[in-house]
Tab-separated table of C-alpha atoms in Angstrom:
chain	number	residue	atom	x	y	z
A	1	MET	CA	83.386	106.351	95.247
A	2	THR	CA	84.586	104.586	98.381
A	3	THR	CA	81.686	104.143	100.827
A	4	THR	CA	81.446	103.275	104.501
A	5	ARG	CA	79.502	100.122	103.678
A	6	ALA	CA	82.114	98.952	101.166
A	7	ILE	CA	84.919	99.435	103.717
A	8	LYS	CA	83.037	97.544	106.436
A	9	ASP	CA	82.133	94.737	104.037
A	10	GLU	CA	85.800	94.283	103.190
A	11	LEU	CA	86.888	94.390	106.840
A	12	LEU	CA	84.246	91.830	107.831
A	13	ALA	CA	85.311	89.520	105.002
A	14	THR	CA	88.752	89.021	106.564
A	15	ARG	CA	89.674	87.899	110.072
A	16	PRO	CA	92.831	88.466	112.099
A	17	ILE	CA	94.717	85.263	112.919
A	18	ILE	CA	96.997	86.410	115.742
A	19	VAL	CA	95.201	86.148	119.098
A	20	LYS	CA	96.465	89.502	120.408
A	21	GLU	CA	95.110	91.224	117.324
A	22	ARG	CA	91.738	89.498	117.754
A	23	ILE	CA	91.656	90.688	121.372
A	24	ALA	CA	92.561	94.246	120.371
A	25	GLU	CA	89.810	94.334	117.740
A	26	LEU	CA	87.245	92.802	120.113
A	27	THR	CA	88.134	95.204	122.927
A	28	SER	CA	87.847	98.186	120.596
A	29	ILE	CA	84.454	97.016	119.300
A	30	LEU	CA	83.125	96.597	122.821
A	31	ARG	CA	84.554	99.961	123.956
A	32	PHE	CA	83.319	102.084	121.053
A	33	GLY	CA	80.115	100.230	120.235
A	34	GLY	CA	78.854	99.381	123.694
A	35	GLY	CA	79.365	99.768	127.387
A	36	LEU	CA	78.811	98.361	130.841
A	37	HIS	CA	75.406	98.411	132.499
A	38	VAL	CA	74.153	97.249	135.868
A	39	ILE	CA	71.173	94.908	135.577
A	40	SER	CA	69.695	93.436	138.788
A	41	GLY	CA	72.882	94.301	140.623
A	42	ARG	CA	75.122	92.540	138.126
A	43	ILE	CA	77.367	94.090	135.485
A	44	ALA	CA	76.326	93.378	131.901
A	45	LEU	CA	78.580	93.999	128.904
A	46	GLU	CA	76.609	95.137	125.855
A	47	VAL	CA	77.392	96.231	122.306
A	48	GLU	CA	75.252	97.212	119.310
A	49	VAL	CA	76.200	96.367	115.713
A	50	ASP	CA	74.377	96.711	112.399
A	51	ASP	CA	75.654	93.626	110.582
A	52	VAL	CA	74.968	89.979	111.320
A	53	ARG	CA	78.544	89.129	110.320
A	54	ALA	CA	79.804	91.394	113.083
A	55	VAL	CA	77.518	89.569	115.521
A	56	GLN	CA	79.002	86.227	114.515
A	57	ARG	CA	82.543	87.607	114.716
A	58	ILE	CA	82.128	89.011	118.236
A	59	ARG	CA	80.413	85.903	119.605
A	60	LYS	CA	83.034	83.661	118.020
A	61	ASP	CA	85.942	85.625	119.535
A	62	LEU	CA	84.330	85.712	122.973
A	63	LEU	CA	83.758	81.977	122.907
A	64	GLU	CA	87.061	80.846	121.369
A	65	ILE	CA	89.354	83.167	123.343
A	66	TYR	CA	87.554	83.504	126.678
A	67	GLY	CA	85.035	80.672	126.699
A	68	VAL	CA	82.206	83.171	127.116
A	69	ARG	CA	78.831	82.737	125.453
A	70	ALA	CA	77.102	85.941	124.438
A	71	GLU	CA	73.405	86.447	123.798
A	72	ALA	CA	72.379	88.240	120.616
A	73	LYS	CA	69.020	89.576	119.560
A	74	LYS	CA	67.600	91.970	117.052
A	75	ALA	CA	66.767	95.357	118.552
A	76	PRO	CA	63.136	96.543	118.260
A	77	GLN	CA	62.511	98.526	115.084
A	78	LYS	CA	61.373	101.651	116.968
A	79	PHE	CA	64.822	102.005	118.571
A	80	GLN	CA	66.706	101.756	115.298
A	81	ALA	CA	68.077	105.001	113.885
A	82	SER	CA	69.122	103.504	110.521
A	83	LYS	CA	67.429	101.352	107.915
A	84	ASN	CA	69.813	98.490	108.634
A	85	PRO	CA	68.766	96.102	111.410
A	86	VAL	CA	70.536	96.656	114.730
A	87	PHE	CA	71.638	93.709	116.836
A	88	LEU	CA	72.246	93.816	120.571
A	89	ILE	CA	74.928	91.512	121.958
A	90	ARG	CA	75.005	90.996	125.731
A	91	VAL	CA	77.283	89.132	128.113
A	92	MET	CA	75.572	88.585	131.469
A	93	PRO	CA	77.263	88.578	133.943
A	94	GLY	CA	79.978	90.615	132.263
A	95	GLU	CA	82.248	91.669	135.111
A	96	THR	CA	84.850	88.935	134.677
A	97	ILE	CA	85.234	89.308	130.903
A	98	SER	CA	85.302	93.120	131.265
A	99	ARG	CA	88.205	92.823	133.705
A	100	GLN	CA	90.001	90.409	131.387
A	101	LEU	CA	89.622	92.796	128.476
A	102	GLY	CA	90.742	95.776	130.571
A	103	LEU	CA	87.416	97.566	130.217
A	104	LEU	CA	86.801	97.610	133.968
A	105	ASP	CA	89.129	99.109	136.565
A	106	ALA	CA	89.821	97.930	140.122
A	107	GLN	CA	86.892	100.010	141.457
A	108	ARG	CA	84.456	98.282	139.063
A	109	ARG	CA	84.270	101.380	136.866
A	110	GLN	CA	84.385	101.368	133.097
A	111	ILE	CA	87.660	102.841	131.855
A	112	ARG	CA	87.314	106.163	130.060
A	113	GLY	CA	89.984	105.516	127.432
A	114	LEU	CA	91.364	102.241	126.068
A	115	PRO	CA	93.367	99.551	127.852
A	116	ASN	CA	97.115	100.213	127.838
A	117	ALA	CA	97.689	96.646	126.716
A	118	ILE	CA	96.374	97.398	123.226
A	119	THR	CA	97.351	101.080	122.820
A	120	THR	CA	100.995	100.204	123.533
A	121	GLY	CA	100.963	96.962	121.565
A	122	ALA	CA	102.535	95.972	118.273
A	123	ARG	CA	101.540	97.552	114.946
A	124	GLY	CA	99.115	94.720	114.225
A	125	GLU	CA	97.321	95.333	117.514
A	126	LEU	CA	97.134	99.078	116.893
A	127	ALA	CA	95.677	98.439	113.432
A	128	ALA	CA	93.181	95.973	114.907
A	129	THR	CA	92.129	98.603	117.456
A	130	LEU	CA	91.380	101.069	114.669
A	131	ARG	CA	89.588	98.381	112.661
A	132	GLY	CA	87.340	97.483	115.593
A	133	ALA	CA	86.452	101.130	116.197
A	134	PHE	CA	85.631	101.640	112.523
A	135	LEU	CA	83.392	98.562	112.368
A	136	VAL	CA	81.061	100.026	115.004
A	137	LYS	CA	81.587	103.791	114.891
A	138	GLY	CA	83.453	104.593	111.695
A	139	VAL	CA	82.335	106.441	108.580
A	140	ILE	CA	83.955	107.875	105.478
A	141	SER	CA	82.467	111.254	104.671
A	142	HIS	CA	82.532	113.011	101.277
A	143	THR	CA	81.577	116.683	101.555
A	144	GLY	CA	82.248	118.720	98.434
A	145	ARG	CA	85.931	118.521	97.624
A	146	ALA	CA	86.908	117.256	101.074
A	147	THR	CA	86.911	113.670	102.299
A	148	SER	CA	87.441	112.527	105.871
A	149	LEU	CA	87.472	109.243	107.707
A	150	GLU	CA	85.757	109.655	111.077
A	151	PHE	CA	85.291	107.752	114.330
A	152	VAL	CA	82.591	108.741	116.827
A	153	CYS	CA	83.987	108.217	120.329
A	154	PRO	CA	82.167	107.761	123.683
A	155	THR	CA	84.610	109.930	125.652
A	156	HIS	CA	87.405	112.412	125.083
A	157	GLU	CA	89.866	109.938	126.647
A	158	SER	CA	88.885	107.171	124.220
A	159	ALA	CA	89.278	109.617	121.321
A	160	MET	CA	92.759	110.577	122.510
A	161	ALA	CA	93.699	106.904	122.850
A	162	LEU	CA	92.467	106.122	119.336
A	163	SER	CA	94.224	109.161	117.896
A	164	GLY	CA	97.409	108.044	119.650
A	165	ALA	CA	97.120	104.561	118.168
A	166	ALA	CA	96.800	106.096	114.694
A	167	GLY	CA	99.788	108.364	115.363
A	168	ARG	CA	101.981	105.389	116.293
A	169	LEU	CA	101.179	103.973	112.860
A	170	GLY	CA	102.274	107.221	111.210
A	171	ILE	CA	98.684	108.307	110.521
A	172	SER	CA	97.709	111.917	111.197
A	173	ALA	CA	94.467	112.013	113.224
A	174	LYS	CA	92.864	114.879	115.140
A	175	VAL	CA	90.336	114.921	117.971
A	176	LYS	CA	87.463	117.385	117.579
A	177	GLU	CA	84.078	117.964	119.138
A	178	ILE	CA	81.460	118.462	116.433
A	179	ARG	CA	77.785	119.002	117.281
A	180	ALA	CA	78.196	117.536	120.786
A	181	GLN	CA	79.980	114.469	119.390
A	182	ILE	CA	83.618	113.679	120.107
A	183	LYS	CA	85.296	112.506	116.920
A	184	VAL	CA	88.656	111.368	115.658
A	185	LEU	CA	89.147	112.771	112.150
A	186	VAL	CA	91.594	111.611	109.477
A	187	ARG	CA	91.584	114.106	106.609
A	188	GLU	CA	94.945	114.035	104.839
A	189	ASP	CA	94.881	112.003	101.624
A	190	ASP	CA	97.989	109.983	102.472
A	191	SER	CA	96.730	109.291	105.998
A	192	ILE	CA	93.343	108.053	104.756
A	193	HIS	CA	95.100	105.699	102.356
A	194	SER	CA	97.475	104.472	105.074
A	195	LEU	CA	94.605	103.927	107.508
A	196	LEU	CA	92.579	101.888	105.017
A	197	LEU	CA	95.615	99.706	104.336
A	198	ALA	CA	96.407	99.307	108.032
A	199	MET	CA	92.845	98.217	108.854
A	200	GLY	CA	92.963	95.665	106.018
A	201	ALA	CA	90.707	97.363	103.465
A	202	LYS	CA	93.078	96.956	100.517
A	203	GLU	CA	90.416	97.226	97.799
A	204	ALA	CA	88.975	100.358	99.395
A	205	ALA	CA	92.509	101.799	99.573
A	206	ALA	CA	92.983	101.131	95.851
A	207	ASP	CA	89.607	102.738	95.080
A	208	TRP	CA	90.595	105.708	97.234
A	209	LEU	CA	93.832	106.168	95.263
A	210	GLU	CA	91.877	106.085	92.009
A	211	LEU	CA	89.375	108.631	93.364
A	212	ARG	CA	92.211	110.839	94.602
A	213	GLN	CA	93.971	110.693	91.216
A	214	HIS	CA	90.735	111.532	89.406
A	215	ARG	CA	90.128	114.467	91.765
A	216	GLU	CA	93.660	115.785	91.237
A	217	GLU	CA	93.349	115.459	87.452
A	218	ARG	CA	90.057	117.352	87.537
A	219	ALA	CA	91.573	120.048	89.747
A	220	ASN	CA	94.556	120.397	87.387
A	221	ALA	CA	92.209	120.639	84.395
A	222	ASN	CA	90.165	123.316	86.153
A	223	ARG	CA	93.310	125.261	87.019
A	224	LEU	CA	94.456	125.070	83.376
A	225	VAL	CA	91.064	126.268	82.113
A	226	ASN	CA	91.080	129.127	84.598
A	227	PHE	CA	94.651	130.029	83.625
A	228	VAL	CA	93.832	130.080	79.912
A	229	ASP	CA	90.628	132.016	80.566
A	230	ALA	CA	92.487	134.588	82.654
A	231	ASN	CA	95.117	134.985	79.930
A	232	LEU	CA	92.436	135.487	77.315
A	233	ARG	CA	90.719	138.113	79.452
A	234	ARG	CA	94.030	139.915	80.028
A	235	SER	CA	94.859	139.796	76.314
A	236	ALA	CA	91.427	141.119	75.383
A	237	GLN	CA	91.702	143.955	77.911
A	238	ALA	CA	95.222	144.801	76.722
A	239	SER	CA	93.961	144.966	73.138
A	240	VAL	CA	91.108	147.305	74.132
A	241	ASN	CA	93.524	149.557	76.035
A	242	ALA	CA	96.055	149.618	73.191
A	243	CYS	CA	93.429	150.539	70.613
A	244	ALA	CA	91.997	153.266	72.849
A	245	ARG	CA	95.443	154.841	73.281
A	246	VAL	CA	96.193	154.588	69.553
A	247	GLU	CA	92.890	156.317	68.703
A	248	ARG	CA	93.694	159.102	71.153
A	249	ALA	CA	97.258	159.408	69.776
A	250	LEU	CA	96.020	159.841	66.190
A	251	GLU	CA	93.499	162.406	67.434
A	252	ILE	CA	96.197	164.402	69.270
A	253	LEU	CA	98.735	164.367	66.411
A	254	GLY	CA	96.262	164.867	63.587
A	255	SER	CA	97.983	165.577	60.249
A	256	SER	CA	101.404	165.925	61.883
A	257	VAL	CA	101.756	162.199	62.557
A	258	PRO	CA	104.551	160.576	60.491
A	259	LYS	CA	103.201	158.278	57.772
A	260	HIS	CA	104.926	155.100	59.000
A	261	LEU	CA	103.624	155.618	62.551
A	262	LYS	CA	100.147	156.465	61.281
A	263	TYR	CA	100.197	153.286	59.185
A	264	ALA	CA	101.104	151.192	62.244
A	265	GLY	CA	98.360	152.847	64.319
A	266	GLU	CA	95.689	152.321	61.685
A	267	LEU	CA	96.818	148.717	61.216
A	268	ARG	CA	96.322	148.211	64.970
A	269	LEU	CA	92.801	149.664	64.801
A	270	LYS	CA	91.824	147.548	61.786
A	271	ASN	CA	93.002	144.314	63.501
A	272	ARG	CA	92.033	144.919	67.120
A	273	GLU	CA	92.314	141.336	68.367
A	274	ALA	CA	95.438	140.366	66.435
A	275	SER	CA	98.695	139.621	68.235
A	276	LEU	CA	101.795	141.668	67.402
A	277	ASN	CA	103.086	138.761	65.304
A	278	ASP	CA	99.832	138.648	63.323
A	279	LEU	CA	99.758	142.413	63.083
A	280	GLY	CA	103.222	142.455	61.530
A	281	ALA	CA	102.137	139.760	59.063
A	282	HIS	CA	99.197	141.960	57.934
A	283	ALA	CA	101.538	144.842	57.094
A	284	ASP	CA	102.641	145.520	53.518
A	285	PRO	CA	105.481	144.866	53.342
A	286	PRO	CA	105.405	142.495	56.370
A	287	LEU	CA	107.005	143.699	59.584
A	288	THR	CA	108.492	141.836	62.504
A	289	LYS	CA	106.834	141.793	65.909
A	290	ASP	CA	109.496	144.120	67.318
A	291	ALA	CA	109.165	146.527	64.395
A	292	ILE	CA	105.380	146.921	64.686
A	293	ALA	CA	105.594	147.183	68.490
A	294	GLY	CA	108.312	149.825	68.196
A	295	ARG	CA	106.284	151.960	65.783
A	296	ILE	CA	103.184	151.874	68.016
A	297	ARG	CA	105.323	152.682	71.056
A	298	ARG	CA	106.861	155.706	69.255
A	299	LEU	CA	103.403	156.848	68.108
A	300	LEU	CA	102.125	156.872	71.700
A	301	ALA	CA	105.260	158.579	73.050
A	302	MET	CA	105.073	161.280	70.386
A	303	ALA	CA	101.380	161.869	71.105
A	304	ASP	CA	101.943	162.090	74.878
A	305	LYS	CA	104.778	164.563	74.343
A	306	GLU	CA	102.578	166.688	72.081
A	307	ALA	CA	99.691	166.540	74.580
A	308	ALA	CA	101.995	167.709	77.385
A	309	ARG	CA	103.150	170.617	75.192
A	310	LYS	CA	99.560	171.651	74.467
A	311	GLY	CA	98.417	171.043	78.069
A	312	ILE	CA	95.739	168.512	77.093
A	313	PRO	CA	95.081	164.932	78.306
A	314	GLY	CA	97.455	162.325	76.862
A	315	THR	CA	96.785	158.960	75.298
A	316	GLU	CA	95.732	157.398	78.608
A	317	ALA	CA	92.683	159.678	78.593
A	318	GLY	CA	91.199	157.356	75.986
A	319	LEU	CA	91.325	154.310	78.254
A	320	PRO	CA	88.000	152.851	79.442
A	321	PRO	CA	87.092	153.418	83.159
A	322	GLY	CA	88.996	151.112	85.516
A	323	ALA	CA	91.619	150.189	82.915
A	324	LEU	CA	94.526	151.694	84.868
């Protein structure tokens, strides 16, 4: 089964080469995994990650692209919600780099969505934006038969921006608020596969296809079993109904029943679960399916006609409750 950890491990094992894609990924990581804070009157840019490789990646991009050195330290254990260690990365002062990344507007306020520069960029930049968001706030969730790939977003505007980036890549994503959290959800099988490929998780995408195929095969097998079971139940019920009507027909007609029809009726009662083909084969001499069916049909019709003449219940009176 494809796991969140396996996807993140694969994404962290590869690095984008194009500078614009590195910037898009870095900006997305900082937007979804962190924020801007004022410390001693100065703006600090902070982000939390749960993998030391992500720490190295962020610090490397900040230094190589912008010449900015970022501090990194392990968060105290009491503040950690997961078993994995959490690392805090801080750029202080962070106003200049925040403006360069487009995370800060002209009024020194953190933007509520994502910078237009990356949400309107090339396909590689859009994919890098999704990859960055997944590295800090992404999860693949398996609940029963359903699977979804989810991003937890800090604001509704950032969720809309991320959903729009996915849409421009042909990936169906929806924004929903679930238990006070704003999320971008990708639930369609094809969209999950496309998203994994776009982010660069090729092995996870292959595993997902295998899981999807296995799930479809299991569903088809279950449908076939249910279909066969339903047919068997219908056949069994039809046999019970047929025998009940035949018994009632023989009771109504008594000694007046023609011998060849009586023979067919008694043959039906002696072989209650047999098909019409098998029933004909049991006859002496053997009869065709149509011949045995015709005789039983005439037996029932004759009995119903006789019952109507006498003013008594017909062959359907012998059916079990709820059979009609």
